[in-house]
Amino acid sequence: MPHTLHDPRISILARNIEVDDLASQAITDVVNARADARLGLATGSTPIGVYDRLAAAWRDGKVSFSQVHTFNLDEYCGLPSTHPDSFAFYMWHHLFGRTDFDPGKINLIAGDAADPTAEARRYGERFARQKCDLQLLGIGENGHIGFNEPGSPAEGRTRVVRLEPSTRAANQKTLRVLKETPESAITIGIADILQAKSIIVIAKGPAKAEAVRKAIKDRPNSTCPASFLRYHPDVHWMLDADAAGLLGAQA
Ligand code: GLP
């Protein structure tokens, strides 16, 4: 079936902290409109400021997350949730542990599952039963979303993937304990991401500019997996000026 192409909403902010403000406000609005909202959450260095602001909003009594259900995008294979380089640890450190999220409503991938393929199936089925009200995404320098690396199909579902050398190198800088980025991960697929009711993509810095340009300007194609977001009718890109630097005057 041919997909309809949609033009995303694009916000270009002068300073990267304004990206954090805008994204955290959008998330808070969703939760204040639906107390038991389903949120799809991302990791990486980009959302840290967003999570800082969500924690502050909770401390200030502006929002409660106690009924919210969360679903993370991806996880490294081989790492238990207690490992400082796991995405589960990241989420507790940056968000869950600083707010009132209910542990029983937090959905994370078990990176240390003995059978990663079975874990991908379990998580994918759980994810597919929900429809996220809001999916928060970052974007890789090579255009990946979640860990859907170049070559990933729009129809892709939750699965075990091998990481590109460039992704492993880019993520090296975020490691706390490991010397090298793991070789494989479990990620929800692009088709899973596209199930969300609305999607926010945040990107900061010049290293993301080319991936952002391809995702927004090129026809959807698997060399830039984020370009498949054009198939979704409600995508809001929140960019700092550097990440938007190759979009031209039209944006
Ligand atoms: C990570 C995650 C993605 C993230 C991307 C960018 O590896 N799997 O969800 O969006 O790479 O990360 P960063 O924000 O650190 O640039």
PDB file of C-alpha atoms and ligand atoms in Angstrom:
ATOM      1  CA  MET A   1       0.000   0.000   0.000  1.00  0.00           C
ATOM      2  CA  PRO A   2       1.516   3.373  -0.938  1.00  0.00           C
ATOM      3  CA  HIS A   3       2.212   5.665   1.983  1.00  0.00           C
ATOM      4  CA  THR A   4       1.003   9.244   2.133  1.00  0.00           C
ATOM      5  CA  LEU A   5       3.822  11.707   2.723  1.00  0.00           C
ATOM      6  CA  HIS A   6       3.326  14.334   5.402  1.00  0.00           C
ATOM      7  CA  ASP A   7       5.225  17.531   6.073  1.00  0.00           C
ATOM      8  CA  PRO A   8       6.415  17.637   9.652  1.00  0.00           C
ATOM      9  CA  ARG A   9       6.165  20.584  11.988  1.00  0.00           C
ATOM     10  CA  ILE A  10       9.622  22.089  12.494  1.00  0.00           C
ATOM     11  CA  SER A  11      10.686  24.325  15.377  1.00  0.00           C
ATOM     12  CA  ILE A  12      14.148  25.844  15.167  1.00  0.00           C
ATOM     13  CA  LEU A  13      15.362  27.215  18.459  1.00  0.00           C
ATOM     14  CA  ALA A  14      18.213  29.664  18.830  1.00  0.00           C
ATOM     15  CA  ARG A  15      19.697  27.890  21.843  1.00  0.00           C
ATOM     16  CA  ASN A  16      19.807  24.175  22.529  1.00  0.00           C
ATOM     17  CA  ILE A  17      18.281  24.560  26.002  1.00  0.00           C
ATOM     18  CA  GLU A  18      15.158  25.912  24.323  1.00  0.00           C
ATOM     19  CA  VAL A  19      14.809  22.479  22.682  1.00  0.00           C
ATOM     20  CA  ASP A  20      14.703  21.006  26.184  1.00  0.00           C
ATOM     21  CA  ASP A  21      12.085  23.535  27.275  1.00  0.00           C
ATOM     22  CA  LEU A  22       9.830  22.927  24.279  1.00  0.00           C
ATOM     23  CA  ALA A  23      10.062  19.132  24.387  1.00  0.00           C
ATOM     24  CA  SER A  24       9.550  18.879  28.153  1.00  0.00           C
ATOM     25  CA  GLN A  25       6.560  21.219  27.955  1.00  0.00           C
ATOM     26  CA  ALA A  26       5.012  19.077  25.195  1.00  0.00           C
ATOM     27  CA  ILE A  27       5.469  15.929  27.298  1.00  0.00           C
ATOM     28  CA  THR A  28       4.036  17.627  30.389  1.00  0.00           C
ATOM     29  CA  ASP A  29       1.031  18.797  28.355  1.00  0.00           C
ATOM     30  CA  VAL A  30       0.328  15.241  27.175  1.00  0.00           C
ATOM     31  CA  VAL A  31       0.515  13.872  30.723  1.00  0.00           C
ATOM     32  CA  ASN A  32      -1.633  16.663  32.144  1.00  0.00           C
ATOM     33  CA  ALA A  33      -4.253  15.917  29.471  1.00  0.00           C
ATOM     34  CA  ARG A  34      -4.178  12.170  30.130  1.00  0.00           C
ATOM     35  CA  ALA A  35      -2.871  11.064  33.522  1.00  0.00           C
ATOM     36  CA  ASP A  36      -2.292   7.485  32.328  1.00  0.00           C
ATOM     37  CA  ALA A  37      -0.594   8.539  29.084  1.00  0.00           C
ATOM     38  CA  ARG A  38       1.630   6.103  27.245  1.00  0.00           C
ATOM     39  CA  LEU A  39       5.044   7.636  26.620  1.00  0.00           C
ATOM     40  CA  GLY A  40       7.705   6.221  24.318  1.00  0.00           C
ATOM     41  CA  LEU A  41      11.090   7.326  25.626  1.00  0.00           C
ATOM     42  CA  ALA A  42      14.581   7.625  24.173  1.00  0.00           C
ATOM     43  CA  THR A  43      18.095   7.656  25.558  1.00  0.00           C
ATOM     44  CA  GLY A  44      21.340   9.249  24.355  1.00  0.00           C
ATOM     45  CA  SER A  45      22.899  12.553  25.313  1.00  0.00           C
ATOM     46  CA  THR A  46      20.227  14.681  23.611  1.00  0.00           C
ATOM     47  CA  PRO A  47      17.217  13.994  25.923  1.00  0.00           C
ATOM     48  CA  ILE A  48      19.124  14.497  29.197  1.00  0.00           C
ATOM     49  CA  GLY A  49      18.101  18.172  29.429  1.00  0.00           C
ATOM     50  CA  VAL A  50      14.504  17.233  28.655  1.00  0.00           C
ATOM     51  CA  TYR A  51      14.496  14.737  31.517  1.00  0.00           C
ATOM     52  CA  ASP A  52      16.083  17.312  33.836  1.00  0.00           C
ATOM     53  CA  ARG A  53      13.180  19.632  33.118  1.00  0.00           C
ATOM     54  CA  LEU A  54      10.571  16.900  33.615  1.00  0.00           C
ATOM     55  CA  ALA A  55      12.114  16.144  37.003  1.00  0.00           C
ATOM     56  CA  ALA A  56      11.975  19.854  37.861  1.00  0.00           C
ATOM     57  CA  ALA A  57       8.347  20.109  36.710  1.00  0.00           C
ATOM     58  CA  TRP A  58       7.465  17.199  39.002  1.00  0.00           C
ATOM     59  CA  ARG A  59       9.358  18.747  41.943  1.00  0.00           C
ATOM     60  CA  ASP A  60       7.492  21.997  41.345  1.00  0.00           C
ATOM     61  CA  GLY A  61       4.132  20.192  41.418  1.00  0.00           C
ATOM     62  CA  LYS A  62       3.366  20.947  37.775  1.00  0.00           C
ATOM     63  CA  VAL A  63       2.884  17.318  36.734  1.00  0.00           C
ATOM     64  CA  SER A  64       2.566  13.815  38.152  1.00  0.00           C
ATOM     65  CA  PHE A  65       3.819  10.719  36.351  1.00  0.00           C
ATOM     66  CA  SER A  66       2.362   8.206  38.805  1.00  0.00           C
ATOM     67  CA  GLN A  67      -0.119   6.757  36.316  1.00  0.00           C
ATOM     68  CA  VAL A  68       1.995   7.082  33.173  1.00  0.00           C
ATOM     69  CA  HIS A  69       3.109   3.975  31.304  1.00  0.00           C
ATOM     70  CA  THR A  70       6.537   4.179  29.675  1.00  0.00           C
ATOM     71  CA  PHE A  71       8.160   2.202  26.889  1.00  0.00           C
ATOM     72  CA  ASN A  72      11.799   2.602  25.979  1.00  0.00           C
ATOM     73  CA  LEU A  73      12.993   2.349  22.439  1.00  0.00           C
ATOM     74  CA  ASP A  74      15.994   0.131  22.724  1.00  0.00           C
ATOM     75  CA  GLU A  75      18.655  -1.529  24.879  1.00  0.00           C
ATOM     76  CA  TYR A  76      22.144  -2.911  24.448  1.00  0.00           C
ATOM     77  CA  CYS A  77      22.378  -6.701  24.401  1.00  0.00           C
ATOM     78  CA  GLY A  78      24.271  -8.258  27.262  1.00  0.00           C
ATOM     79  CA  LEU A  79      23.798  -5.566  29.896  1.00  0.00           C
ATOM     80  CA  PRO A  80      21.632  -6.051  33.005  1.00  0.00           C
ATOM     81  CA  SER A  81      19.502  -3.091  34.105  1.00  0.00           C
ATOM     82  CA  THR A  82      21.961  -2.453  36.959  1.00  0.00           C
ATOM     83  CA  HIS A  83      24.856  -1.892  34.540  1.00  0.00           C
ATOM     84  CA  PRO A  84      25.773   1.817  34.396  1.00  0.00           C
ATOM     85  CA  ASP A  85      25.949   1.677  30.598  1.00  0.00           C
ATOM     86  CA  SER A  86      22.523   0.099  30.143  1.00  0.00           C
ATOM     87  CA  PHE A  87      19.688   2.273  28.915  1.00  0.00           C
ATOM     88  CA  ALA A  88      17.613   1.011  31.848  1.00  0.00           C
ATOM     89  CA  PHE A  89      20.182   2.478  34.245  1.00  0.00           C
ATOM     90  CA  TYR A  90      20.191   5.717  32.252  1.00  0.00           C
ATOM     91  CA  MET A  91      16.414   6.020  32.566  1.00  0.00           C
ATOM     92  CA  TRP A  92      16.441   5.496  36.331  1.00  0.00           C
ATOM     93  CA  HIS A  93      19.347   7.888  36.719  1.00  0.00           C
ATOM     94  CA  HIS A  94      18.028  10.707  34.538  1.00  0.00           C
ATOM     95  CA  LEU A  95      14.267  10.414  34.959  1.00  0.00           C
ATOM     96  CA  PHE A  96      12.495   7.611  36.779  1.00  0.00           C
ATOM     97  CA  GLY A  97      14.495   7.838  40.009  1.00  0.00           C
ATOM     98  CA  ARG A  98      13.937  11.598  40.252  1.00  0.00           C
ATOM     99  CA  THR A  99      10.166  11.601  39.825  1.00  0.00           C
ATOM    100  CA  ASP A 100       7.058   9.637  40.843  1.00  0.00           C
ATOM    101  CA  PHE A 101       6.915   7.126  37.977  1.00  0.00           C
ATOM    102  CA  ASP A 102       5.409   3.823  39.160  1.00  0.00           C
ATOM    103  CA  PRO A 103       7.960   1.006  38.650  1.00  0.00           C
ATOM    104  CA  GLY A 104       5.070  -1.288  37.741  1.00  0.00           C
ATOM    105  CA  LYS A 105       4.221   0.884  34.739  1.00  0.00           C
ATOM    106  CA  ILE A 106       7.765   1.214  33.397  1.00  0.00           C
ATOM    107  CA  ASN A 107       8.516  -1.043  30.441  1.00  0.00           C
ATOM    108  CA  LEU A 108      12.167  -1.718  29.668  1.00  0.00           C
ATOM    109  CA  ILE A 109      13.941  -4.272  27.511  1.00  0.00           C
ATOM    110  CA  ALA A 110      15.958  -6.881  29.413  1.00  0.00           C
ATOM    111  CA  GLY A 111      19.363  -6.462  27.813  1.00  0.00           C
ATOM    112  CA  ASP A 112      20.736  -9.465  29.686  1.00  0.00           C
ATOM    113  CA  ALA A 113      17.988 -11.877  28.579  1.00  0.00           C
ATOM    114  CA  ALA A 114      19.458 -15.316  27.878  1.00  0.00           C
ATOM    115  CA  ASP A 115      17.554 -15.416  24.595  1.00  0.00           C
ATOM    116  CA  PRO A 116      17.594 -11.908  23.038  1.00  0.00           C
ATOM    117  CA  THR A 117      15.353 -12.973  20.157  1.00  0.00           C
ATOM    118  CA  ALA A 118      12.686 -14.187  22.604  1.00  0.00           C
ATOM    119  CA  GLU A 119      13.080 -10.969  24.622  1.00  0.00           C
ATOM    120  CA  ALA A 120      12.606  -8.902  21.462  1.00  0.00           C
ATOM    121  CA  ARG A 121       9.420 -10.852  20.737  1.00  0.00           C
ATOM    122  CA  ARG A 122       8.123 -10.408  24.308  1.00  0.00           C
ATOM    123  CA  TYR A 123       8.803  -6.681  24.343  1.00  0.00           C
ATOM    124  CA  GLY A 124       7.574  -6.126  20.805  1.00  0.00           C
ATOM    125  CA  GLU A 125       4.238  -7.803  21.580  1.00  0.00           C
ATOM    126  CA  ARG A 126       3.848  -5.732  24.739  1.00  0.00           C
ATOM    127  CA  PHE A 127       4.719  -2.546  22.874  1.00  0.00           C
ATOM    128  CA  ALA A 128       2.348  -3.318  20.002  1.00  0.00           C
ATOM    129  CA  ARG A 129      -0.593  -3.708  22.398  1.00  0.00           C
ATOM    130  CA  GLN A 130      -0.166  -0.063  23.391  1.00  0.00           C
ATOM    131  CA  LYS A 131      -0.396   2.997  21.271  1.00  0.00           C
ATOM    132  CA  CYS A 132       1.960   5.623  22.606  1.00  0.00           C
ATOM    133  CA  ASP A 133       0.343   9.030  22.992  1.00  0.00           C
ATOM    134  CA  LEU A 134       3.754  10.535  22.435  1.00  0.00           C
ATOM    135  CA  GLN A 135       6.985   9.018  21.187  1.00  0.00           C
ATOM    136  CA  LEU A 136      10.160  10.979  21.969  1.00  0.00           C
ATOM    137  CA  LEU A 137      13.034  10.328  19.573  1.00  0.00           C
ATOM    138  CA  GLY A 138      16.600  11.442  19.046  1.00  0.00           C
ATOM    139  CA  ILE A 139      18.405  10.839  15.782  1.00  0.00           C
ATOM    140  CA  GLY A 140      21.762   9.224  15.108  1.00  0.00           C
ATOM    141  CA  GLU A 141      24.406  10.934  12.990  1.00  0.00           C
ATOM    142  CA  ASN A 142      23.715   8.274  10.357  1.00  0.00           C
ATOM    143  CA  GLY A 143      19.956   8.886  10.495  1.00  0.00           C
ATOM    144  CA  HIS A 144      19.048   6.030  12.801  1.00  0.00           C
ATOM    145  CA  ILE A 145      16.017   6.184  15.096  1.00  0.00           C
ATOM    146  CA  GLY A 146      16.027   3.864  18.069  1.00  0.00           C
ATOM    147  CA  PHE A 147      18.663   1.468  16.788  1.00  0.00           C
ATOM    148  CA  ASN A 148      17.119   1.157  13.336  1.00  0.00           C
ATOM    149  CA  GLU A 149      20.335   1.561  11.396  1.00  0.00           C
ATOM    150  CA  PRO A 150      20.587   2.474   7.692  1.00  0.00           C
ATOM    151  CA  GLY A 151      19.080  -0.379   5.684  1.00  0.00           C
ATOM    152  CA  SER A 152      16.216  -0.861   8.142  1.00  0.00           C
ATOM    153  CA  PRO A 153      12.821  -1.175   6.457  1.00  0.00           C
ATOM    154  CA  ALA A 154       9.791   0.974   7.214  1.00  0.00           C
ATOM    155  CA  GLU A 155       7.919  -2.252   8.028  1.00  0.00           C
ATOM    156  CA  GLY A 156      10.542  -3.349  10.584  1.00  0.00           C
ATOM    157  CA  ARG A 157       9.388  -4.596  13.962  1.00  0.00           C
ATOM    158  CA  THR A 158      11.085  -5.139  17.309  1.00  0.00           C
ATOM    159  CA  ARG A 159      14.189  -7.253  16.847  1.00  0.00           C
ATOM    160  CA  VAL A 160      17.851  -7.866  17.619  1.00  0.00           C
ATOM    161  CA  VAL A 161      20.173  -5.710  15.501  1.00  0.00           C
ATOM    162  CA  ARG A 162      23.906  -5.349  14.969  1.00  0.00           C
ATOM    163  CA  LEU A 163      25.166  -1.816  15.459  1.00  0.00           C
ATOM    164  CA  GLU A 164      27.052   0.053  12.761  1.00  0.00           C
ATOM    165  CA  PRO A 165      30.709   0.825  13.507  1.00  0.00           C
ATOM    166  CA  SER A 166      29.854   4.540  13.216  1.00  0.00           C
ATOM    167  CA  THR A 167      27.078   4.198  15.807  1.00  0.00           C
ATOM    168  CA  ARG A 168      29.368   2.282  18.142  1.00  0.00           C
ATOM    169  CA  ALA A 169      31.988   5.011  17.754  1.00  0.00           C
ATOM    170  CA  ALA A 170      29.448   7.822  18.300  1.00  0.00           C
ATOM    171  CA  ASN A 171      28.098   6.151  21.449  1.00  0.00           C
ATOM    172  CA  GLN A 172      31.581   5.500  22.839  1.00  0.00           C
ATOM    173  CA  LYS A 173      31.607   8.979  24.362  1.00  0.00           C
ATOM    174  CA  THR A 174      28.528   8.272  26.463  1.00  0.00           C
ATOM    175  CA  LEU A 175      29.899   5.118  28.111  1.00  0.00           C
ATOM    176  CA  ARG A 176      30.487   5.230  31.858  1.00  0.00           C
ATOM    177  CA  VAL A 177      32.169   1.874  32.463  1.00  0.00           C
ATOM    178  CA  LEU A 178      32.495  -0.156  29.268  1.00  0.00           C
ATOM    179  CA  LYS A 179      35.537   0.402  27.062  1.00  0.00           C
ATOM    180  CA  GLU A 180      33.620  -0.389  23.887  1.00  0.00           C
ATOM    181  CA  THR A 181      30.013   0.006  22.808  1.00  0.00           C
ATOM    182  CA  PRO A 182      28.225  -3.373  22.649  1.00  0.00           C
ATOM    183  CA  GLU A 183      27.955  -4.917  19.177  1.00  0.00           C
ATOM    184  CA  SER A 184      24.245  -5.600  19.250  1.00  0.00           C
ATOM    185  CA  ALA A 185      21.014  -4.271  20.676  1.00  0.00           C
ATOM    186  CA  ILE A 186      17.279  -4.848  20.776  1.00  0.00           C
ATOM    187  CA  THR A 187      15.266  -2.054  19.202  1.00  0.00           C
ATOM    188  CA  ILE A 188      11.638  -1.471  18.473  1.00  0.00           C
ATOM    189  CA  GLY A 189      11.139  -1.215  14.715  1.00  0.00           C
ATOM    190  CA  ILE A 190      10.199   1.682  12.515  1.00  0.00           C
ATOM    191  CA  ALA A 191       6.690   0.285  12.072  1.00  0.00           C
ATOM    192  CA  ASP A 192       6.387   0.195  15.863  1.00  0.00           C
ATOM    193  CA  ILE A 193       7.544   3.810  16.139  1.00  0.00           C
ATOM    194  CA  LEU A 194       5.028   4.896  13.502  1.00  0.00           C
ATOM    195  CA  GLN A 195       2.167   3.499  15.649  1.00  0.00           C
ATOM    196  CA  ALA A 196       2.476   6.413  18.086  1.00  0.00           C
ATOM    197  CA  LYS A 197      -0.247   9.065  18.040  1.00  0.00           C
ATOM    198  CA  SER A 198       2.373  11.815  17.917  1.00  0.00           C
ATOM    199  CA  ILE A 199       6.148  11.943  17.611  1.00  0.00           C
ATOM    200  CA  ILE A 200       8.715  14.499  18.752  1.00  0.00           C
ATOM    201  CA  VAL A 201      12.242  14.342  17.371  1.00  0.00           C
ATOM    202  CA  ILE A 202      14.909  16.369  19.133  1.00  0.00           C
ATOM    203  CA  ALA A 203      18.311  17.095  17.620  1.00  0.00           C
ATOM    204  CA  LYS A 204      21.129  19.386  18.656  1.00  0.00           C
ATOM    205  CA  GLY A 205      24.498  20.283  17.213  1.00  0.00           C
ATOM    206  CA  PRO A 206      26.093  20.367  13.772  1.00  0.00           C
ATOM    207  CA  ALA A 207      26.877  16.634  13.740  1.00  0.00           C
ATOM    208  CA  LYS A 208      23.143  15.977  13.294  1.00  0.00           C
ATOM    209  CA  ALA A 209      22.558  18.535  10.533  1.00  0.00           C
ATOM    210  CA  GLU A 210      23.035  16.211   7.563  1.00  0.00           C
ATOM    211  CA  ALA A 211      20.866  13.442   9.036  1.00  0.00           C
ATOM    212  CA  VAL A 212      18.163  16.007   9.830  1.00  0.00           C
ATOM    213  CA  ARG A 213      18.318  17.404   6.296  1.00  0.00           C
ATOM    214  CA  LYS A 214      18.006  13.955   4.712  1.00  0.00           C
ATOM    215  CA  ALA A 215      15.178  12.950   7.045  1.00  0.00           C
ATOM    216  CA  ILE A 216      13.132  16.057   6.267  1.00  0.00           C
ATOM    217  CA  LYS A 217      14.042  16.828   2.659  1.00  0.00           C
ATOM    218  CA  ASP A 218      14.693  13.488   0.956  1.00  0.00           C
ATOM    219  CA  ARG A 219      12.052  11.028  -0.119  1.00  0.00           C
ATOM    220  CA  PRO A 220      11.740   8.328   2.530  1.00  0.00           C
ATOM    221  CA  ASN A 221      14.397   5.692   2.019  1.00  0.00           C
ATOM    222  CA  SER A 222      16.224   3.203   4.191  1.00  0.00           C
ATOM    223  CA  THR A 223      19.630   4.902   3.869  1.00  0.00           C
ATOM    224  CA  CYS A 224      18.216   7.431   6.339  1.00  0.00           C
ATOM    225  CA  PRO A 225      15.737   5.540   8.542  1.00  0.00           C
ATOM    226  CA  ALA A 226      14.455   8.782  10.106  1.00  0.00           C
ATOM    227  CA  SER A 227      13.137   9.751   6.653  1.00  0.00           C
ATOM    228  CA  PHE A 228      10.352   7.186   7.173  1.00  0.00           C
ATOM    229  CA  LEU A 229       8.903   9.565   9.751  1.00  0.00           C
ATOM    230  CA  ARG A 230       7.405  11.371   6.737  1.00  0.00           C
ATOM    231  CA  TYR A 231       4.812   8.573   6.724  1.00  0.00           C
ATOM    232  CA  HIS A 232       3.459   9.830  10.059  1.00  0.00           C
ATOM    233  CA  PRO A 233       0.934  12.689  10.121  1.00  0.00           C
ATOM    234  CA  ASP A 234       2.008  14.230  13.450  1.00  0.00           C
ATOM    235  CA  VAL A 235       5.772  14.645  13.743  1.00  0.00           C
ATOM    236  CA  HIS A 236       7.317  17.701  15.378  1.00  0.00           C
ATOM    237  CA  TRP A 237      11.041  18.280  14.892  1.00  0.00           C
ATOM    238  CA  MET A 238      12.579  20.406  17.656  1.00  0.00           C
ATOM    239  CA  LEU A 239      16.006  21.534  16.512  1.00  0.00           C
ATOM    240  CA  ASP A 240      18.681  23.900  17.643  1.00  0.00           C
ATOM    241  CA  ALA A 241      20.119  26.211  15.014  1.00  0.00           C
ATOM    242  CA  ASP A 242      23.130  23.947  14.386  1.00  0.00           C
ATOM    243  CA  ALA A 243      21.078  20.806  13.813  1.00  0.00           C
ATOM    244  CA  ALA A 244      18.815  22.794  11.464  1.00  0.00           C
ATOM    245  CA  GLY A 245      21.798  24.316   9.679  1.00  0.00           C
ATOM    246  CA  LEU A 246      21.351  22.480   6.368  1.00  0.00           C
ATOM    247  CA  LEU A 247      17.595  22.883   6.032  1.00  0.00           C
ATOM    248  CA  GLY A 248      17.796  26.137   4.094  1.00  0.00           C
ATOM    249  CA  ALA A 249      15.512  29.123   4.335  1.00  0.00           C
ATOM    250  CA  GLN A 250      12.209  27.271   3.885  1.00  0.00           C
ATOM    251  CA  ALA A 251      12.117  25.657   7.319  1.00  0.00           C
TER     252      ALA A 251
HETATM  253  C1  GLP B   1      21.467   6.277  20.482  1.00  0.00           C
HETATM  254  C2  GLP B   1      20.027   5.780  20.618  1.00  0.00           C
HETATM  255  C3  GLP B   1      19.094   6.658  19.869  1.00  0.00           C
HETATM  256  C4  GLP B   1      19.582   8.081  19.990  1.00  0.00           C
HETATM  257  C5  GLP B   1      20.836   8.249  19.186  1.00  0.00           C
HETATM  258  C6  GLP B   1      21.486   9.615  19.314  1.00  0.00           C
HETATM  259  O1  GLP B   1      22.349   5.277  20.324  1.00  0.00           O
HETATM  260  N1  GLP B   1      19.801   4.405  20.276  1.00  0.00           N
HETATM  261  O2  GLP B   1      17.800   6.492  20.396  1.00  0.00           O
HETATM  262  O3  GLP B   1      18.623   8.972  19.485  1.00  0.00           O
HETATM  263  O4  GLP B   1      21.715   7.196  19.436  1.00  0.00           O
HETATM  264  O5  GLP B   1      22.174   9.746  20.524  1.00  0.00           O
HETATM  265  P1  GLP B   1      22.694  11.131  21.057  1.00  0.00           P
HETATM  266  O6  GLP B   1      21.523  11.861  21.590  1.00  0.00           O
HETATM  267  O7  GLP B   1      23.666  10.765  22.148  1.00  0.00           O
HETATM  268  O8  GLP B   1      23.348  11.844  19.939  1.00  0.00           O
END
